[in-house]
Short mmCIF file of C-alpha atoms and ligand atoms in Angstrom, two decimals:
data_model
loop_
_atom_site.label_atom_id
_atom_site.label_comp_id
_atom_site.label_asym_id
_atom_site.label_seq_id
_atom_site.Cartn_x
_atom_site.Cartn_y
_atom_site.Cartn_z
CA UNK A 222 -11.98 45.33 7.54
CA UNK A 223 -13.79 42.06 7.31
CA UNK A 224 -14.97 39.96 10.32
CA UNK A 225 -16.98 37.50 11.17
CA UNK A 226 -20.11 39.04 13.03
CA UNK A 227 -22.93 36.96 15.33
CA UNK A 228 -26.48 39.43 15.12
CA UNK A 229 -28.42 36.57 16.88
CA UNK A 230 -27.39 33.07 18.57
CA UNK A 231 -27.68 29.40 16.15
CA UNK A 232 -26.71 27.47 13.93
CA UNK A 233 -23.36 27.67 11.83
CA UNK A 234 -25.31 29.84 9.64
CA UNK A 235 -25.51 32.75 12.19
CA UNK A 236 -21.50 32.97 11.50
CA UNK A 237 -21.77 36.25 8.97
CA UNK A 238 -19.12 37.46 7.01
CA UNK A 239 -19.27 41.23 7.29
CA UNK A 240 -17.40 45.06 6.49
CA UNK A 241 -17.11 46.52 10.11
CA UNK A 242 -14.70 49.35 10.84
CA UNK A 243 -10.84 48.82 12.35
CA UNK A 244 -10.69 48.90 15.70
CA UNK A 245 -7.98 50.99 16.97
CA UNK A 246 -6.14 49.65 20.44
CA UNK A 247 -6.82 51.68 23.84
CA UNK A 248 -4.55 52.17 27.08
CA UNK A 249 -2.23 48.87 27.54
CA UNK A 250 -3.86 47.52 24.46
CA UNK A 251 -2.25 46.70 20.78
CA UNK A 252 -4.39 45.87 17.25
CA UNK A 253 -2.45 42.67 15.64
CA UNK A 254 -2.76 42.18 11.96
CA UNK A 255 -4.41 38.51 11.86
CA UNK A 256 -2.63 35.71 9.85
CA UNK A 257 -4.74 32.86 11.60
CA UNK A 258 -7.44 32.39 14.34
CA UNK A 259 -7.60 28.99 15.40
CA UNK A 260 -11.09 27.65 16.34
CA UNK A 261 -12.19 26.74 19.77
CA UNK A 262 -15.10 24.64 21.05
CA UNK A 263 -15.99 27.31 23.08
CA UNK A 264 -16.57 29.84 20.67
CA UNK A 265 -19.50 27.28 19.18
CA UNK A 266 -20.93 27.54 22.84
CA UNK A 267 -20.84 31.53 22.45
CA UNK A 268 -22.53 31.08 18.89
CA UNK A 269 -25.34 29.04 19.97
CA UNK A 270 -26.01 29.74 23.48
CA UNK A 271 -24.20 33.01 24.11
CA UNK A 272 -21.68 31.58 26.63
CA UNK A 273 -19.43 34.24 27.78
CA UNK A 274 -21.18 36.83 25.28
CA UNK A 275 -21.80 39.95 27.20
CA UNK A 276 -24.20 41.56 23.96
CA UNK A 277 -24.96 41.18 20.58
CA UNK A 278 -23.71 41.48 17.85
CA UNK A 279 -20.72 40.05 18.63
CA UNK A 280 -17.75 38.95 17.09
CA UNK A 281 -16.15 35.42 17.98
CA UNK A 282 -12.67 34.26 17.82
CA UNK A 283 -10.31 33.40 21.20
CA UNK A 284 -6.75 33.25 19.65
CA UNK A 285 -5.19 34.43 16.85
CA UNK A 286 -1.11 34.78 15.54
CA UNK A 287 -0.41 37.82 13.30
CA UNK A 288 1.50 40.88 13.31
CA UNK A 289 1.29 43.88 15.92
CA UNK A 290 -0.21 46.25 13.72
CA UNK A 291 -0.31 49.23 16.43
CA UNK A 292 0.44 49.58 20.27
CA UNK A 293 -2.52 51.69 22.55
CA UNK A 294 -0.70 53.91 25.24
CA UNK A 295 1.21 52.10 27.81
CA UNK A 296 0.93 48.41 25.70
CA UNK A 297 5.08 48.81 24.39
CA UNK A 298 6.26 49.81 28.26
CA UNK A 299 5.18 47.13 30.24
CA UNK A 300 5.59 44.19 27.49
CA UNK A 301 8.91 45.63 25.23
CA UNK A 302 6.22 44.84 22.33
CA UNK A 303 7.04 46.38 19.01
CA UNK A 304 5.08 47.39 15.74
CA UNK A 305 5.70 44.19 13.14
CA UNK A 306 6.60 42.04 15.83
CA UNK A 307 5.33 38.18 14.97
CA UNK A 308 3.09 37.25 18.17
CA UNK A 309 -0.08 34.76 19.23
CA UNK A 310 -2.46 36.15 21.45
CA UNK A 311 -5.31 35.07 23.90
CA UNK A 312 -7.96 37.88 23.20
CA UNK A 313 -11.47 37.83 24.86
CA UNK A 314 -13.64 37.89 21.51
CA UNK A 315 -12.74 39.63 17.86
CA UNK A 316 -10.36 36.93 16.63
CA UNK A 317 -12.18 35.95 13.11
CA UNK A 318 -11.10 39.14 11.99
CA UNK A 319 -8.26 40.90 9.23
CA UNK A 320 -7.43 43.63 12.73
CA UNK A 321 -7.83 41.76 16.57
CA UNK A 322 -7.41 43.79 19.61
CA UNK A 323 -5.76 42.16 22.59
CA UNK A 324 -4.59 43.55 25.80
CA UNK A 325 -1.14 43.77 25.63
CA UNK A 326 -0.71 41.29 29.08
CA UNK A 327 -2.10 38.41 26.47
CA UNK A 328 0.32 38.68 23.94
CA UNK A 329 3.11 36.59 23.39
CA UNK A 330 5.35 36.69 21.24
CA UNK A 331 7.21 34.33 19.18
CA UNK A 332 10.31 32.21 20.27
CA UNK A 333 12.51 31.57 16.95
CA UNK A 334 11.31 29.35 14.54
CA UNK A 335 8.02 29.10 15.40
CA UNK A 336 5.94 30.03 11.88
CA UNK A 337 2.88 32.42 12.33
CA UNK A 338 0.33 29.36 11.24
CA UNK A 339 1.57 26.74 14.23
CA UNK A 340 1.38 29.73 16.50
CA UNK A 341 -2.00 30.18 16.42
CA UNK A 342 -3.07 26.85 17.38
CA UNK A 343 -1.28 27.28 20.76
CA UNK A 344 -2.45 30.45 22.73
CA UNK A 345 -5.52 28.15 24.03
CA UNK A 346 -4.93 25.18 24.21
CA UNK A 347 -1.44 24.19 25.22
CA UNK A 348 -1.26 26.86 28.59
CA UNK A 349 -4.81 25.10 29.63
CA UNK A 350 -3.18 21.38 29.53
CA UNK A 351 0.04 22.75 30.87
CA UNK A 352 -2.54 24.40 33.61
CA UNK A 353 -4.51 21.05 33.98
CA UNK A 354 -1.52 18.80 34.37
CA UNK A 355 0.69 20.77 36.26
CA UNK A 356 -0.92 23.80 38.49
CA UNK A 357 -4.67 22.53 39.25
CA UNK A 358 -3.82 18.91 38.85
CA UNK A 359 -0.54 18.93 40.70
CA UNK A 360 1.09 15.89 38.86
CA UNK A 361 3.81 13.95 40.06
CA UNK A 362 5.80 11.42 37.80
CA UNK A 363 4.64 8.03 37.84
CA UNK A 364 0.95 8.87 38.69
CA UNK A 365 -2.21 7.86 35.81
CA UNK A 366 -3.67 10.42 33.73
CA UNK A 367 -7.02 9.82 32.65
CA UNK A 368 -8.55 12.44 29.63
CA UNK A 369 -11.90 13.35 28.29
CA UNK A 370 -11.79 14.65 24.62
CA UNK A 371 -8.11 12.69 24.14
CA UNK A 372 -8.17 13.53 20.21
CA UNK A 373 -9.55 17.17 20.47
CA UNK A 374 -6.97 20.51 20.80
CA UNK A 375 -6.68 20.38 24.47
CA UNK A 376 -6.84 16.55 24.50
CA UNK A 377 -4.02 16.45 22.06
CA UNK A 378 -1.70 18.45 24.00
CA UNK A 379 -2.17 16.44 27.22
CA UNK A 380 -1.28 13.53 26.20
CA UNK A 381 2.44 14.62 25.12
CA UNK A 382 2.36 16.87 27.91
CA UNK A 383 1.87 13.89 30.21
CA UNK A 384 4.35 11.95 28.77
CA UNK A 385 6.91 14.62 28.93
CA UNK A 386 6.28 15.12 32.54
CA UNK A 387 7.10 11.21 32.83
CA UNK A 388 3.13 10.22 34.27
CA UNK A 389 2.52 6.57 34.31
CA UNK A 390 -0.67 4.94 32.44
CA UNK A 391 -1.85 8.21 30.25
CA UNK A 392 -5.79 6.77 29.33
CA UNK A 393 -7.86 8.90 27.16
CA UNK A 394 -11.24 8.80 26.42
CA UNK A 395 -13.09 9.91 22.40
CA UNK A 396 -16.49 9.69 21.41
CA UNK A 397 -15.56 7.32 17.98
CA UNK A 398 -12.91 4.65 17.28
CA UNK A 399 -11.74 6.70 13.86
CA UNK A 400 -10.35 8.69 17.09
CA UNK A 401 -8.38 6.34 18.90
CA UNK A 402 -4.89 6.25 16.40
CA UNK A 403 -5.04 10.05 16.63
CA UNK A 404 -4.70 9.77 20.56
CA UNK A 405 -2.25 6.83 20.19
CA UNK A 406 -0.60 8.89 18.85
CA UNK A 407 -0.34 11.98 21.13
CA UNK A 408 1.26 10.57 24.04
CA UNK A 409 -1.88 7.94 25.61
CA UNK A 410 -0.91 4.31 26.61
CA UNK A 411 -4.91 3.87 25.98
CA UNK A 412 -7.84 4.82 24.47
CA UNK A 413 -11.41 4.14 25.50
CA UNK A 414 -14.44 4.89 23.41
CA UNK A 415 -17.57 6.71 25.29
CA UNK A 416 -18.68 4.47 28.72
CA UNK A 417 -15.92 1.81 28.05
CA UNK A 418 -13.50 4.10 30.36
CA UNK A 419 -15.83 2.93 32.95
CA UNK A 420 -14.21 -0.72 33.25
CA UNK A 421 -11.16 0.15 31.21
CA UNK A 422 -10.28 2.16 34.18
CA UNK A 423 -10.78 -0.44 36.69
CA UNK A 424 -8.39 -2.45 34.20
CA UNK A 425 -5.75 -0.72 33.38
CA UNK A 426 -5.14 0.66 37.25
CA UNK A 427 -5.37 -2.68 38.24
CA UNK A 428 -8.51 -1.91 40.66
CA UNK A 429 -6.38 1.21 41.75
CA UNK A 430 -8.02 3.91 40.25
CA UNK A 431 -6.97 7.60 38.32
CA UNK A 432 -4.80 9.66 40.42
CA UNK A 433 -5.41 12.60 37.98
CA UNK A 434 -8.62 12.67 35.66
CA UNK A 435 -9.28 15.84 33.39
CA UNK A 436 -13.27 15.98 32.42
CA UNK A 437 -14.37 18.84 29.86
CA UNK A 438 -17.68 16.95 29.63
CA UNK A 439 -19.52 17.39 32.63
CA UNK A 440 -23.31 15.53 33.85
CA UNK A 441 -23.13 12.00 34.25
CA UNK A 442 -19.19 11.43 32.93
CA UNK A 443 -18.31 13.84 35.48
CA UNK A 444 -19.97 11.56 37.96
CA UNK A 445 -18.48 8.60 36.79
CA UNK A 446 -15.07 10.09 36.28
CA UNK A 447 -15.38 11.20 40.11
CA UNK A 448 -16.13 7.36 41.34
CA UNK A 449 -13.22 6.09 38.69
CA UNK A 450 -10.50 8.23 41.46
CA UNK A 451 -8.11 6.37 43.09
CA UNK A 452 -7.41 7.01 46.85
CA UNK A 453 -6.44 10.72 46.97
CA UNK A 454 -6.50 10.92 43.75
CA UNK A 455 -7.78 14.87 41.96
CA UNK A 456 -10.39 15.88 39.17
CA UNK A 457 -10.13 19.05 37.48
CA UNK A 458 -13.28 20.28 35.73
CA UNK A 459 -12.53 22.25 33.04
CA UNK A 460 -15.91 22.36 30.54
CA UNK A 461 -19.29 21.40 30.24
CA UNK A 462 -19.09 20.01 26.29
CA UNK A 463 -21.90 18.00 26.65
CA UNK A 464 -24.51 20.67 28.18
CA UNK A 465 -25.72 18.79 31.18
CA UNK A 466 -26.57 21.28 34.27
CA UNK A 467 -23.59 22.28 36.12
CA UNK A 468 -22.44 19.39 38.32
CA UNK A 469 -22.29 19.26 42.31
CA UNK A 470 -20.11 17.54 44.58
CA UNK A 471 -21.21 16.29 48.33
CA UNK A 472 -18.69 15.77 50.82
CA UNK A 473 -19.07 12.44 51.31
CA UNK A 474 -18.36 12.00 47.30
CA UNK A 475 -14.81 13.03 47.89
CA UNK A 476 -14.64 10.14 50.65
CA UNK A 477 -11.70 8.88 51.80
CA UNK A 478 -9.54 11.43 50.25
CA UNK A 479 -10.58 13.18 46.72
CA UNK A 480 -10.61 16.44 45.51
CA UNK A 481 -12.17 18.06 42.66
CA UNK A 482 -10.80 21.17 41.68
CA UNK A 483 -11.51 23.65 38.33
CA UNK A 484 -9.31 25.65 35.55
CA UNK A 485 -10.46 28.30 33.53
CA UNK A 486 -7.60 29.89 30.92
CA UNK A 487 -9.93 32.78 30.51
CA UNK A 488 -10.22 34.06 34.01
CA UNK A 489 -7.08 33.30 34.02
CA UNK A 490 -5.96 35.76 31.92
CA UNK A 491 -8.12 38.04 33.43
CA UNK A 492 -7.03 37.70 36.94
CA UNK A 493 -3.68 36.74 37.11
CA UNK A 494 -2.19 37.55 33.66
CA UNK A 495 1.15 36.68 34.62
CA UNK A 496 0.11 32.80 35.29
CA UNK A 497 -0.79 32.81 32.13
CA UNK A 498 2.47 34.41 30.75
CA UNK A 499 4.45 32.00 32.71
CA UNK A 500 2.38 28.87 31.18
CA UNK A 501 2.21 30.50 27.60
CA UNK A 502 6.34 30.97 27.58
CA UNK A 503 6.45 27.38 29.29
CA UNK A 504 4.57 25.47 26.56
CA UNK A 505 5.69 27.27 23.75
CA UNK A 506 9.16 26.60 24.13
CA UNK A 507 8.02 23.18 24.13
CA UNK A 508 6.36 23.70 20.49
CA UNK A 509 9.32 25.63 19.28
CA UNK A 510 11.98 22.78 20.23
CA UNK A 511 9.80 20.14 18.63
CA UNK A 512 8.76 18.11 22.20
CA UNK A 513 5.23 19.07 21.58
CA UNK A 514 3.24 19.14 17.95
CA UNK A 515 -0.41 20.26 17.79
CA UNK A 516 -1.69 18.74 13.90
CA UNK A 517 -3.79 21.08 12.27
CA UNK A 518 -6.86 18.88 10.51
CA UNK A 519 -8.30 21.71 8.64
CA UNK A 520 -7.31 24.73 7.46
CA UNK A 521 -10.04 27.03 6.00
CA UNK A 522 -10.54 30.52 4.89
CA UNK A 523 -12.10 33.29 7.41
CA UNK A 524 -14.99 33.38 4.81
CA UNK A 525 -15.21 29.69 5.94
CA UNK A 526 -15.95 30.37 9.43
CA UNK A 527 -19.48 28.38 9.44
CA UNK A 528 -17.73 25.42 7.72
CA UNK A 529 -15.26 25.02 10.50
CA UNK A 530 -17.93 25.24 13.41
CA UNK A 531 -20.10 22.46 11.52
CA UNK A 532 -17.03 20.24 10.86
CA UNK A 533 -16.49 20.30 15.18
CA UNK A 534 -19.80 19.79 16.12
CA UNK A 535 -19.95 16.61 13.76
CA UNK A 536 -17.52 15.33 16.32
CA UNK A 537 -15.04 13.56 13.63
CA UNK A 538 -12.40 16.51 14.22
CA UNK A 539 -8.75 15.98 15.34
CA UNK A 540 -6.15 18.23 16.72
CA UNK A 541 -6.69 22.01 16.10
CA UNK A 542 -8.82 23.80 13.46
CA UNK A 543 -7.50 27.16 11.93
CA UNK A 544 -9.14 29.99 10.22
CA UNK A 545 -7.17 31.04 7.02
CA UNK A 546 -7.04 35.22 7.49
CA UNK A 547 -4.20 37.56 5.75
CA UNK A 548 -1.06 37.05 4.58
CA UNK A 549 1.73 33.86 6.73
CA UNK A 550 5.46 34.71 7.24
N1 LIG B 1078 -11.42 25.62 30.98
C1 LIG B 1078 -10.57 25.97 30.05
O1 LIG B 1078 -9.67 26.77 30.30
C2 LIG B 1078 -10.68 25.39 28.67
C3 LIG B 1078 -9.79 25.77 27.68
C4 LIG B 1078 -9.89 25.16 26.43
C5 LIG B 1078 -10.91 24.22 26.18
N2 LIG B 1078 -11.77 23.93 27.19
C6 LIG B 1078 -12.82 22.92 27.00
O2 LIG B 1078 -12.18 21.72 26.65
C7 LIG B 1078 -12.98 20.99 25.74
C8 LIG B 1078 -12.16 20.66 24.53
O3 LIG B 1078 -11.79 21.88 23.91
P1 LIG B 1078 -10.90 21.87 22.61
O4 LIG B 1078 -10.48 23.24 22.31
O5 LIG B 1078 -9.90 20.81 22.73
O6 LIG B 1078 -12.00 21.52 21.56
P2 LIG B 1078 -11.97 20.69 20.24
O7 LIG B 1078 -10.61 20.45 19.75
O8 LIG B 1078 -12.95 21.32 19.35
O9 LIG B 1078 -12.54 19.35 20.74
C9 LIG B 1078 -13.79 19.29 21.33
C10 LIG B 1078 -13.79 18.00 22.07
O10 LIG B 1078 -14.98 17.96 22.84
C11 LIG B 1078 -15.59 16.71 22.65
N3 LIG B 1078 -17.03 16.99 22.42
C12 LIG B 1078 -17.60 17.66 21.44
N4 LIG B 1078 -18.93 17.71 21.60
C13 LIG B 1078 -19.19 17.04 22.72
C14 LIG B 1078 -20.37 16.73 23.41
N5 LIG B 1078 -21.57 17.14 22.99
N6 LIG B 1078 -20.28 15.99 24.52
C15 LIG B 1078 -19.08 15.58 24.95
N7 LIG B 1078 -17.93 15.86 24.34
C16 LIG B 1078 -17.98 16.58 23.24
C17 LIG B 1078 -14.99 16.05 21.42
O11 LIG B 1078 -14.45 14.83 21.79
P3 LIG B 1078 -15.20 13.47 21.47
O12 LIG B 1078 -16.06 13.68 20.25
O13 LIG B 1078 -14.10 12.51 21.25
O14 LIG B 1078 -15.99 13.23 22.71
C18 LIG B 1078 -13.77 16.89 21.10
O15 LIG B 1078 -12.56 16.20 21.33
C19 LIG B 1078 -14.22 21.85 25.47
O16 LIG B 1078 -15.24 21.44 26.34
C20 LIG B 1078 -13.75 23.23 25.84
O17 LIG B 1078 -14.80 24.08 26.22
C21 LIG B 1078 -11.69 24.48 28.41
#
């Protein structure tokens, strides 16, 4: 089969089309037959730094919708999966691929109506801003929302998420103005460009401050983010997108009465698999009834794979980006 195979950490360029053999699925395991992998800003971490990469080569790719192509022992019993079945998945690595393999736990399959291309921009993003909003960040109706990323995949999500879940002032935060409609139109009241969320803050809480900010940035916006809390209000740190070292939080920081607090969706669905389940079948519902829409803004072929990761690190990407790979329902 053809995949898309990292021998050594870089550029774009590293992202190599190649012939490697099918995997075949273990115990509790299943093979899908890809239709789309959507891209993920971490996967360009993995590529250039090796984040999460246990050895090379490796093969990148978090999420993918397809069709289960065949079941490893024990997979069908504890999910009622079946061969043919239309699902998305969360899988480790492997995803820019014609064959994934996914533990069965991961797999999700597809509430009616829901086409095989929309699918696969969902198994990432939209359980982590579910997970962000409502299980780390603990938000109550009426409370502000402040975003990092607003126009991004995750960003995207939030701010409809948000909405839904009846928050007051949603802000969001992008690197460019071309950004700003995009978030505008996902669900934020406002959009701030780079430092201006600063003062906008102080602004549009009326001195107040966030009760609920969401940084996937890290360094010195993480800092700033931290002193832009109101009273009790929560931070969850979910990323580190702009490659400062790790941050660290004193106690008097969280004086009189914050809390900082993290989400991972990967160790999620390593450790507690049916979290993830519960926020994947959740969200998706969401997608399928038409309360939630992730855009795609590209859509490229697998042999593509370099193009996409240069088109997200020029930073002038909305929504989700999907990998093109075998045949859509
Ligand atoms: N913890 C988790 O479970 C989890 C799950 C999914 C994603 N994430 C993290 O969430 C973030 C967004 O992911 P995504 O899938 O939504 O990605 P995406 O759609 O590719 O968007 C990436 C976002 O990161 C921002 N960005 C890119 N380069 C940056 C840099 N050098 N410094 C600061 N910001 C930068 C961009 O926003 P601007 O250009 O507007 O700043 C863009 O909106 C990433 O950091 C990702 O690692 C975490």
């Amino acid at each position: 089969m053809r995949a898309i195979v990292v021998e050594e950490f870089g550029g774009p360029e590293v992202l190599k089309l190649t012939e490697v053999p099918e995997p075949e699925p273990g115990p509790g395991r299943l093979s899908i037959d890809v239709a789309y992998a959507g891209v993920n800003f971490a996967e360009l971490k993995a590529r250039s730094v090796g984040y999460r990469v246990a050895s090379l080569p490796y093969l990148p790719g978090l999420e993918v919708s397809g069709r289960i192509r065949a079941l490893g022992p024990g997979a069908a019993e504890s999910t009622g999966l079946r061969v043919g079945q239309p699902v998305a998945a969360l899988i480790g690595s492997g995803g820019y691929a014609e064959v994934a393999l996914a533990d069965a736990d991961t797999v999700f399959a597809l509430p009616a109506g829901l086409s095989l291309r929309i699918a696969a921009t969902l198994p990432t993003v939209l359980p982590t801003a579910h997970g962000l909003l409502h299980r780390a960040g603990r938000l109550r109706a009426g409370e502000s929302v402040l975003v990092h990323g607003a126009a991004g995949g995750v960003g995207t999500a939030v701010g409809q998420l948000a909405r839904l879940a009846g928050a007051g002032r949603i802000l969001g935060v992008v690197s460019g103005a071309a950004k700003v409609e995009h978030a505008l139109r996902s669900g934020y009241d406002e959009v701030f460009v780079g430092d201006e969320f600063v003062d906008g803050v102080g602004r549009a809480t009326e001195g107040r401050g966030i009760d609920l900010a969401l940084d996937s940035v890290g360094g010195e916006t993480f800092r700033r983010t931290l002193a832009a809390l109101a009273p009790f209000g929560r931070l969850v740190s979910f990323g580190n997108a702009g490659g400062e070292p790790p941050w660290q939080v004193g106690q008097t920081d969280l004086y009189p009465g914050r809390s900082v607090a993290g989400f991972s969706i990967l160790q999620l669905s390593q450790s507690a698999p049916a979290e993830l389940r519960a926020l994947a079948e959740e969200t998706f519902a969401l997608v399928a009834a038409g309360s939630v829409e992730l855009p795609v803004s590209a859509e490229l072929p697998l042999s593509e794979a370099a193009e996409a990761h240069r088109l997200i690190e020029s930073r002038t990407t909305t929504g989700k980006l999907l990998l093109r790979v075998g045949d859509d329902d």
